[in-house]
Amino acid sequence: MTTKELLYVEDVLGHEQYFQTKCKEAMNQVQDAELKSCIEQMSQKHQQIFQNFYGLL
Protein backbone atom coordinates (compact mmCIF):
# COMPACT_ATOMS: atom_id res chain seq x y z
CA MET A 1 0.00 0.00 0.00
CA THR A 2 1.14 3.49 -0.73
CA THR A 3 1.52 6.12 1.98
CA LYS A 4 -1.55 7.94 0.68
CA GLU A 5 -3.63 4.74 0.82
CA LEU A 6 -2.49 4.07 4.38
CA LEU A 7 -3.48 7.60 5.38
CA TYR A 8 -6.89 7.02 3.84
CA VAL A 9 -7.36 3.79 5.80
CA GLU A 10 -6.23 5.56 8.97
CA ASP A 11 -8.81 8.31 8.37
CA VAL A 12 -11.55 5.76 7.78
CA LEU A 13 -10.66 3.91 10.99
CA GLY A 14 -10.81 7.16 12.93
CA HIS A 15 -14.17 8.09 11.43
CA GLU A 16 -15.65 4.69 12.16
CA GLN A 17 -14.50 4.86 15.79
CA TYR A 18 -16.05 8.32 16.04
CA PHE A 19 -19.37 7.05 14.60
CA GLN A 20 -19.40 4.15 17.07
CA THR A 21 -18.81 6.53 19.97
CA LYS A 22 -21.62 8.83 18.82
CA CYS A 23 -24.00 5.88 18.39
CA LYS A 24 -23.25 4.68 21.92
CA GLU A 25 -23.82 8.19 23.29
CA ALA A 26 -27.13 8.42 21.44
CA MET A 27 -28.25 5.00 22.69
CA ASN A 28 -27.71 6.17 26.26
CA GLN A 29 -29.91 9.22 25.68
CA VAL A 30 -32.78 7.68 23.73
CA GLN A 31 -35.80 6.27 25.55
CA ASP A 32 -37.67 4.78 22.59
CA ALA A 33 -36.81 1.06 22.31
CA GLU A 34 -37.30 0.92 18.54
CA LEU A 35 -35.05 3.92 17.94
CA LYS A 36 -32.47 2.54 20.36
CA SER A 37 -32.46 -0.74 18.42
CA CYS A 38 -31.95 1.14 15.15
CA ILE A 39 -29.01 3.07 16.61
CA GLU A 40 -27.53 -0.16 17.95
CA GLN A 41 -27.71 -1.67 14.45
CA MET A 42 -25.90 1.38 13.06
CA SER A 43 -23.22 1.01 15.73
CA GLN A 44 -22.75 -2.65 14.83
CA LYS A 45 -22.51 -1.74 11.13
CA HIS A 46 -19.78 0.80 11.88
CA GLN A 47 -17.96 -1.81 13.95
CA GLN A 48 -18.15 -4.18 10.99
CA ILE A 49 -16.78 -1.52 8.63
CA PHE A 50 -13.98 -0.79 11.11
CA GLN A 51 -13.05 -4.48 11.27
CA ASN A 52 -13.05 -4.77 7.47
CA PHE A 53 -10.71 -1.82 7.03
CA TYR A 54 -8.52 -2.90 9.94
CA GLY A 55 -8.24 -6.28 8.24
CA LEU A 56 -6.59 -4.58 5.27
CA LEU A 57 -3.62 -3.78 7.46
PDB file of N, CA, C and O in Angstrom:
ATOM      1  N   MET A   1       0.831  -1.182   0.000  1.00  0.00           N
ATOM      2  CA  MET A   1       0.000   0.000   0.000  1.00  0.00           C
ATOM      3  C   MET A   1       0.876   1.245   0.000  1.00  0.00           C
ATOM      4  O   MET A   1       1.910   1.273   0.643  1.00  0.00           O
ATOM      5  N   THR A   2       0.402   2.239  -0.710  1.00  0.00           N
ATOM      6  CA  THR A   2       1.140   3.494  -0.732  1.00  0.00           C
ATOM      7  C   THR A   2       0.875   4.270   0.561  1.00  0.00           C
ATOM      8  O   THR A   2      -0.053   3.967   1.311  1.00  0.00           O
ATOM      9  N   THR A   3       1.693   5.281   0.792  1.00  0.00           N
ATOM     10  CA  THR A   3       1.520   6.124   1.975  1.00  0.00           C
ATOM     11  C   THR A   3       0.158   6.801   1.956  1.00  0.00           C
ATOM     12  O   THR A   3      -0.523   6.869   2.986  1.00  0.00           O
ATOM     13  N   LYS A   4      -0.253   7.263   0.804  1.00  0.00           N
ATOM     14  CA  LYS A   4      -1.551   7.940   0.679  1.00  0.00           C
ATOM     15  C   LYS A   4      -2.700   6.969   0.994  1.00  0.00           C
ATOM     16  O   LYS A   4      -3.672   7.334   1.670  1.00  0.00           O
ATOM     17  N   GLU A   5      -2.598   5.742   0.534  1.00  0.00           N
ATOM     18  CA  GLU A   5      -3.627   4.744   0.822  1.00  0.00           C
ATOM     19  C   GLU A   5      -3.683   4.422   2.313  1.00  0.00           C
ATOM     20  O   GLU A   5      -4.765   4.283   2.888  1.00  0.00           O
ATOM     21  N   LEU A   6      -2.531   4.327   2.942  1.00  0.00           N
ATOM     22  CA  LEU A   6      -2.492   4.067   4.380  1.00  0.00           C
ATOM     23  C   LEU A   6      -3.109   5.212   5.169  1.00  0.00           C
ATOM     24  O   LEU A   6      -3.810   4.994   6.158  1.00  0.00           O
ATOM     25  N   LEU A   7      -2.864   6.443   4.725  1.00  0.00           N
ATOM     26  CA  LEU A   7      -3.478   7.599   5.375  1.00  0.00           C
ATOM     27  C   LEU A   7      -4.990   7.569   5.227  1.00  0.00           C
ATOM     28  O   LEU A   7      -5.725   7.913   6.160  1.00  0.00           O
ATOM     29  N   TYR A   8      -5.459   7.138   4.056  1.00  0.00           N
ATOM     30  CA  TYR A   8      -6.892   7.022   3.839  1.00  0.00           C
ATOM     31  C   TYR A   8      -7.500   5.993   4.786  1.00  0.00           C
ATOM     32  O   TYR A   8      -8.517   6.248   5.429  1.00  0.00           O
ATOM     33  N   VAL A   9      -6.864   4.842   4.900  1.00  0.00           N
ATOM     34  CA  VAL A   9      -7.357   3.791   5.798  1.00  0.00           C
ATOM     35  C   VAL A   9      -7.353   4.290   7.237  1.00  0.00           C
ATOM     36  O   VAL A   9      -8.299   4.061   7.990  1.00  0.00           O
ATOM     37  N   GLU A  10      -6.307   5.003   7.617  1.00  0.00           N
ATOM     38  CA  GLU A  10      -6.229   5.558   8.974  1.00  0.00           C
ATOM     39  C   GLU A  10      -7.386   6.542   9.223  1.00  0.00           C
ATOM     40  O   GLU A  10      -7.991   6.520  10.302  1.00  0.00           O
ATOM     41  N   ASP A  11      -7.679   7.378   8.248  1.00  0.00           N
ATOM     42  CA  ASP A  11      -8.806   8.311   8.368  1.00  0.00           C
ATOM     43  C   ASP A  11     -10.126   7.564   8.523  1.00  0.00           C
ATOM     44  O   ASP A  11     -10.961   7.919   9.352  1.00  0.00           O
ATOM     45  N   VAL A  12     -10.312   6.540   7.721  1.00  0.00           N
ATOM     46  CA  VAL A  12     -11.550   5.760   7.783  1.00  0.00           C
ATOM     47  C   VAL A  12     -11.701   5.105   9.152  1.00  0.00           C
ATOM     48  O   VAL A  12     -12.781   5.126   9.745  1.00  0.00           O
ATOM     49  N   LEU A  13     -10.616   4.538   9.668  1.00  0.00           N
ATOM     50  CA  LEU A  13     -10.665   3.910  10.989  1.00  0.00           C
ATOM     51  C   LEU A  13     -11.053   4.924  12.060  1.00  0.00           C
ATOM     52  O   LEU A  13     -11.882   4.637  12.931  1.00  0.00           O
ATOM     53  N   GLY A  14     -10.484   6.106  11.978  1.00  0.00           N
ATOM     54  CA  GLY A  14     -10.812   7.160  12.930  1.00  0.00           C
ATOM     55  C   GLY A  14     -12.265   7.583  12.842  1.00  0.00           C
ATOM     56  O   GLY A  14     -12.937   7.773  13.864  1.00  0.00           O
ATOM     57  N   HIS A  15     -12.771   7.711  11.622  1.00  0.00           N
ATOM     58  CA  HIS A  15     -14.173   8.088  11.433  1.00  0.00           C
ATOM     59  C   HIS A  15     -15.109   7.008  11.963  1.00  0.00           C
ATOM     60  O   HIS A  15     -16.126   7.318  12.603  1.00  0.00           O
ATOM     61  N   GLU A  16     -14.790   5.779  11.693  1.00  0.00           N
ATOM     62  CA  GLU A  16     -15.648   4.687  12.162  1.00  0.00           C
ATOM     63  C   GLU A  16     -15.660   4.599  13.685  1.00  0.00           C
ATOM     64  O   GLU A  16     -16.705   4.351  14.277  1.00  0.00           O
ATOM     65  N   GLN A  17     -14.528   4.832  14.314  1.00  0.00           N
ATOM     66  CA  GLN A  17     -14.503   4.856  15.785  1.00  0.00           C
ATOM     67  C   GLN A  17     -15.348   6.012  16.306  1.00  0.00           C
ATOM     68  O   GLN A  17     -16.065   5.866  17.298  1.00  0.00           O
ATOM     69  N   TYR A  18     -15.256   7.158  15.652  1.00  0.00           N
ATOM     70  CA  TYR A  18     -16.054   8.317  16.035  1.00  0.00           C
ATOM     71  C   TYR A  18     -17.548   8.006  15.918  1.00  0.00           C
ATOM     72  O   TYR A  18     -18.330   8.320  16.817  1.00  0.00           O
ATOM     73  N   PHE A  19     -17.959   7.395  14.803  1.00  0.00           N
ATOM     74  CA  PHE A  19     -19.369   7.053  14.601  1.00  0.00           C
ATOM     75  C   PHE A  19     -19.854   6.076  15.670  1.00  0.00           C
ATOM     76  O   PHE A  19     -20.977   6.192  16.169  1.00  0.00           O
ATOM     77  N   GLN A  20     -19.021   5.103  16.016  1.00  0.00           N
ATOM     78  CA  GLN A  20     -19.399   4.148  17.066  1.00  0.00           C
ATOM     79  C   GLN A  20     -19.601   4.863  18.396  1.00  0.00           C
ATOM     80  O   GLN A  20     -20.563   4.588  19.118  1.00  0.00           O
ATOM     81  N   THR A  21     -18.698   5.768  18.714  1.00  0.00           N
ATOM     82  CA  THR A  21     -18.810   6.526  19.967  1.00  0.00           C
ATOM     83  C   THR A  21     -20.096   7.336  19.990  1.00  0.00           C
ATOM     84  O   THR A  21     -20.815   7.352  20.995  1.00  0.00           O
ATOM     85  N   LYS A  22     -20.407   8.009  18.893  1.00  0.00           N
ATOM     86  CA  LYS A  22     -21.616   8.828  18.821  1.00  0.00           C
ATOM     87  C   LYS A  22     -22.874   7.960  18.907  1.00  0.00           C
ATOM     88  O   LYS A  22     -23.870   8.361  19.529  1.00  0.00           O
ATOM     89  N   CYS A  23     -22.844   6.798  18.297  1.00  0.00           N
ATOM     90  CA  CYS A  23     -23.996   5.884  18.389  1.00  0.00           C
ATOM     91  C   CYS A  23     -24.216   5.446  19.834  1.00  0.00           C
ATOM     92  O   CYS A  23     -25.349   5.418  20.321  1.00  0.00           O
ATOM     93  N   LYS A  24     -23.138   5.116  20.524  1.00  0.00           N
ATOM     94  CA  LYS A  24     -23.254   4.684  21.924  1.00  0.00           C
ATOM     95  C   LYS A  24     -23.783   5.819  22.795  1.00  0.00           C
ATOM     96  O   LYS A  24     -24.613   5.594  23.679  1.00  0.00           O
ATOM     97  N   GLU A  25     -23.316   7.036  22.545  1.00  0.00           N
ATOM     98  CA  GLU A  25     -23.822   8.189  23.287  1.00  0.00           C
ATOM     99  C   GLU A  25     -25.320   8.376  23.036  1.00  0.00           C
ATOM    100  O   GLU A  25     -26.079   8.641  23.966  1.00  0.00           O
ATOM    101  N   ALA A  26     -25.718   8.249  21.791  1.00  0.00           N
ATOM    102  CA  ALA A  26     -27.133   8.421  21.437  1.00  0.00           C
ATOM    103  C   ALA A  26     -27.987   7.325  22.070  1.00  0.00           C
ATOM    104  O   ALA A  26     -29.094   7.602  22.556  1.00  0.00           O
ATOM    105  N   MET A  27     -27.481   6.100  22.090  1.00  0.00           N
ATOM    106  CA  MET A  27     -28.247   4.999  22.693  1.00  0.00           C
ATOM    107  C   MET A  27     -28.499   5.253  24.177  1.00  0.00           C
ATOM    108  O   MET A  27     -29.539   4.871  24.702  1.00  0.00           O
ATOM    109  N   ASN A  28     -27.556   5.884  24.844  1.00  0.00           N
ATOM    110  CA  ASN A  28     -27.712   6.174  26.263  1.00  0.00           C
ATOM    111  C   ASN A  28     -28.708   7.295  26.531  1.00  0.00           C
ATOM    112  O   ASN A  28     -29.201   7.427  27.644  1.00  0.00           O
ATOM    113  N   GLN A  29     -29.012   8.090  25.508  1.00  0.00           N
ATOM    114  CA  GLN A  29     -29.910   9.225  25.679  1.00  0.00           C
ATOM    115  C   GLN A  29     -31.323   8.956  25.184  1.00  0.00           C
ATOM    116  O   GLN A  29     -32.251   9.652  25.569  1.00  0.00           O
ATOM    117  N   VAL A  30     -31.481   7.956  24.346  1.00  0.00           N
ATOM    118  CA  VAL A  30     -32.780   7.677  23.729  1.00  0.00           C
ATOM    119  C   VAL A  30     -33.612   6.762  24.623  1.00  0.00           C
ATOM    120  O   VAL A  30     -33.090   5.805  25.187  1.00  0.00           O
ATOM    121  N   GLN A  31     -34.882   7.075  24.741  1.00  0.00           N
ATOM    122  CA  GLN A  31     -35.797   6.269  25.549  1.00  0.00           C
ATOM    123  C   GLN A  31     -36.570   5.248  24.698  1.00  0.00           C
ATOM    124  O   GLN A  31     -36.878   4.161  25.163  1.00  0.00           O
ATOM    125  N   ASP A  32     -36.872   5.618  23.467  1.00  0.00           N
ATOM    126  CA  ASP A  32     -37.672   4.778  22.587  1.00  0.00           C
ATOM    127  C   ASP A  32     -36.907   3.499  22.227  1.00  0.00           C
ATOM    128  O   ASP A  32     -35.802   3.561  21.674  1.00  0.00           O
ATOM    129  N   ALA A  33     -37.483   2.341  22.530  1.00  0.00           N
ATOM    130  CA  ALA A  33     -36.805   1.056  22.309  1.00  0.00           C
ATOM    131  C   ALA A  33     -36.534   0.789  20.834  1.00  0.00           C
ATOM    132  O   ALA A  33     -35.476   0.257  20.473  1.00  0.00           O
ATOM    133  N   GLU A  34     -37.466   1.158  19.974  1.00  0.00           N
ATOM    134  CA  GLU A  34     -37.301   0.917  18.537  1.00  0.00           C
ATOM    135  C   GLU A  34     -36.161   1.778  17.975  1.00  0.00           C
ATOM    136  O   GLU A  34     -35.334   1.298  17.192  1.00  0.00           O
ATOM    137  N   LEU A  35     -36.120   3.022  18.384  1.00  0.00           N
ATOM    138  CA  LEU A  35     -35.055   3.917  17.937  1.00  0.00           C
ATOM    139  C   LEU A  35     -33.704   3.465  18.498  1.00  0.00           C
ATOM    140  O   LEU A  35     -32.691   3.478  17.801  1.00  0.00           O
ATOM    141  N   LYS A  36     -33.698   3.032  19.733  1.00  0.00           N
ATOM    142  CA  LYS A  36     -32.473   2.536  20.364  1.00  0.00           C
ATOM    143  C   LYS A  36     -31.940   1.318  19.602  1.00  0.00           C
ATOM    144  O   LYS A  36     -30.737   1.190  19.378  1.00  0.00           O
ATOM    145  N   SER A  37     -32.846   0.445  19.192  1.00  0.00           N
ATOM    146  CA  SER A  37     -32.462  -0.737  18.420  1.00  0.00           C
ATOM    147  C   SER A  37     -31.860  -0.341  17.072  1.00  0.00           C
ATOM    148  O   SER A  37     -30.865  -0.924  16.631  1.00  0.00           O
ATOM    149  N   CYS A  38     -32.454   0.654  16.435  1.00  0.00           N
ATOM    150  CA  CYS A  38     -31.950   1.141  15.145  1.00  0.00           C
ATOM    151  C   CYS A  38     -30.538   1.712  15.302  1.00  0.00           C
ATOM    152  O   CYS A  38     -29.652   1.426  14.498  1.00  0.00           O
ATOM    153  N   ILE A  39     -30.328   2.486  16.353  1.00  0.00           N
ATOM    154  CA  ILE A  39     -29.008   3.069  16.609  1.00  0.00           C
ATOM    155  C   ILE A  39     -27.999   1.969  16.911  1.00  0.00           C
ATOM    156  O   ILE A  39     -26.850   2.026  16.466  1.00  0.00           O
ATOM    157  N   GLU A  40     -28.429   0.959  17.641  1.00  0.00           N
ATOM    158  CA  GLU A  40     -27.529  -0.163  17.946  1.00  0.00           C
ATOM    159  C   GLU A  40     -27.116  -0.883  16.665  1.00  0.00           C
ATOM    160  O   GLU A  40     -25.948  -1.278  16.513  1.00  0.00           O
ATOM    161  N   GLN A  41     -28.035  -1.046  15.729  1.00  0.00           N
ATOM    162  CA  GLN A  41     -27.706  -1.669  14.445  1.00  0.00           C
ATOM    163  C   GLN A  41     -26.689  -0.826  13.679  1.00  0.00           C
ATOM    164  O   GLN A  41     -25.764  -1.368  13.060  1.00  0.00           O
ATOM    165  N   MET A  42     -26.863   0.498  13.728  1.00  0.00           N
ATOM    166  CA  MET A  42     -25.901   1.381  13.056  1.00  0.00           C
ATOM    167  C   MET A  42     -24.526   1.250  13.699  1.00  0.00           C
ATOM    168  O   MET A  42     -23.509   1.207  13.003  1.00  0.00           O
ATOM    169  N   SER A  43     -24.486   1.166  15.021  1.00  0.00           N
ATOM    170  CA  SER A  43     -23.224   1.009  15.730  1.00  0.00           C
ATOM    171  C   SER A  43     -22.535  -0.295  15.322  1.00  0.00           C
ATOM    172  O   SER A  43     -21.320  -0.323  15.088  1.00  0.00           O
ATOM    173  N   GLN A  44     -23.302  -1.356  15.235  1.00  0.00           N
ATOM    174  CA  GLN A  44     -22.751  -2.649  14.827  1.00  0.00           C
ATOM    175  C   GLN A  44     -22.233  -2.595  13.398  1.00  0.00           C
ATOM    176  O   GLN A  44     -21.192  -3.188  13.075  1.00  0.00           O
ATOM    177  N   LYS A  45     -22.939  -1.881  12.521  1.00  0.00           N
ATOM    178  CA  LYS A  45     -22.509  -1.744  11.125  1.00  0.00           C
ATOM    179  C   LYS A  45     -21.180  -0.997  11.060  1.00  0.00           C
ATOM    180  O   LYS A  45     -20.276  -1.385  10.310  1.00  0.00           O
ATOM    181  N   HIS A  46     -21.041   0.068  11.859  1.00  0.00           N
ATOM    182  CA  HIS A  46     -19.784   0.805  11.875  1.00  0.00           C
ATOM    183  C   HIS A  46     -18.654  -0.046  12.451  1.00  0.00           C
ATOM    184  O   HIS A  46     -17.511   0.054  12.000  1.00  0.00           O
ATOM    185  N   GLN A  47     -18.966  -0.895  13.415  1.00  0.00           N
ATOM    186  CA  GLN A  47     -17.960  -1.813  13.954  1.00  0.00           C
ATOM    187  C   GLN A  47     -17.507  -2.791  12.870  1.00  0.00           C
ATOM    188  O   GLN A  47     -16.315  -3.080  12.743  1.00  0.00           O
ATOM    189  N   GLN A  48     -18.456  -3.255  12.092  1.00  0.00           N
ATOM    190  CA  GLN A  48     -18.155  -4.178  10.994  1.00  0.00           C
ATOM    191  C   GLN A  48     -17.261  -3.499   9.952  1.00  0.00           C
ATOM    192  O   GLN A  48     -16.274  -4.089   9.483  1.00  0.00           O
ATOM    193  N   ILE A  49     -17.587  -2.274   9.602  1.00  0.00           N
ATOM    194  CA  ILE A  49     -16.784  -1.520   8.632  1.00  0.00           C
ATOM    195  C   ILE A  49     -15.376  -1.323   9.175  1.00  0.00           C
ATOM    196  O   ILE A  49     -14.386  -1.505   8.457  1.00  0.00           O
ATOM    197  N   PHE A  50     -15.284  -0.966  10.469  1.00  0.00           N
ATOM    198  CA  PHE A  50     -13.980  -0.791  11.106  1.00  0.00           C
ATOM    199  C   PHE A  50     -13.156  -2.069  10.991  1.00  0.00           C
ATOM    200  O   PHE A  50     -11.978  -2.034  10.606  1.00  0.00           O
ATOM    201  N   GLN A  51     -13.763  -3.194  11.323  1.00  0.00           N
ATOM    202  CA  GLN A  51     -13.051  -4.478  11.266  1.00  0.00           C
ATOM    203  C   GLN A  51     -12.585  -4.795   9.853  1.00  0.00           C
ATOM    204  O   GLN A  51     -11.472  -5.309   9.655  1.00  0.00           O
ATOM    205  N   ASN A  52     -13.424  -4.511   8.868  1.00  0.00           N
ATOM    206  CA  ASN A  52     -13.051  -4.771   7.470  1.00  0.00           C
ATOM    207  C   ASN A  52     -11.833  -3.949   7.059  1.00  0.00           C
ATOM    208  O   ASN A  52     -10.903  -4.466   6.432  1.00  0.00           O
ATOM    209  N   PHE A  53     -11.855  -2.662   7.391  1.00  0.00           N
ATOM    210  CA  PHE A  53     -10.711  -1.819   7.034  1.00  0.00           C
ATOM    211  C   PHE A  53      -9.473  -2.199   7.841  1.00  0.00           C
ATOM    212  O   PHE A  53      -8.373  -2.190   7.307  1.00  0.00           O
ATOM    213  N   TYR A  54      -9.656  -2.507   9.107  1.00  0.00           N
ATOM    214  CA  TYR A  54      -8.522  -2.902   9.941  1.00  0.00           C
ATOM    215  C   TYR A  54      -7.888  -4.185   9.391  1.00  0.00           C
ATOM    216  O   TYR A  54      -6.662  -4.355   9.438  1.00  0.00           O
ATOM    217  N   GLY A  55      -8.725  -5.040   8.834  1.00  0.00           N
ATOM    218  CA  GLY A  55      -8.236  -6.278   8.243  1.00  0.00           C
ATOM    219  C   GLY A  55      -7.327  -6.049   7.032  1.00  0.00           C
ATOM    220  O   GLY A  55      -6.510  -6.900   6.686  1.00  0.00           O
ATOM    221  N   LEU A  56      -7.454  -4.894   6.406  1.00  0.00           N
ATOM    222  CA  LEU A  56      -6.586  -4.579   5.274  1.00  0.00           C
ATOM    223  C   LEU A  56      -5.136  -4.361   5.706  1.00  0.00           C
ATOM    224  O   LEU A  56      -4.220  -4.530   4.928  1.00  0.00           O
ATOM    225  N   LEU A  57      -4.979  -4.018   6.964  1.00  0.00           N
ATOM    226  CA  LEU A  57      -3.624  -3.776   7.455  1.00  0.00           C
ATOM    227  C   LEU A  57      -3.000  -5.073   7.825  1.00  0.00           C
ATOM    228  O   LEU A  57      -1.910  -5.381   7.737  1.00  0.00           O
TER     229      LEU A  57
END
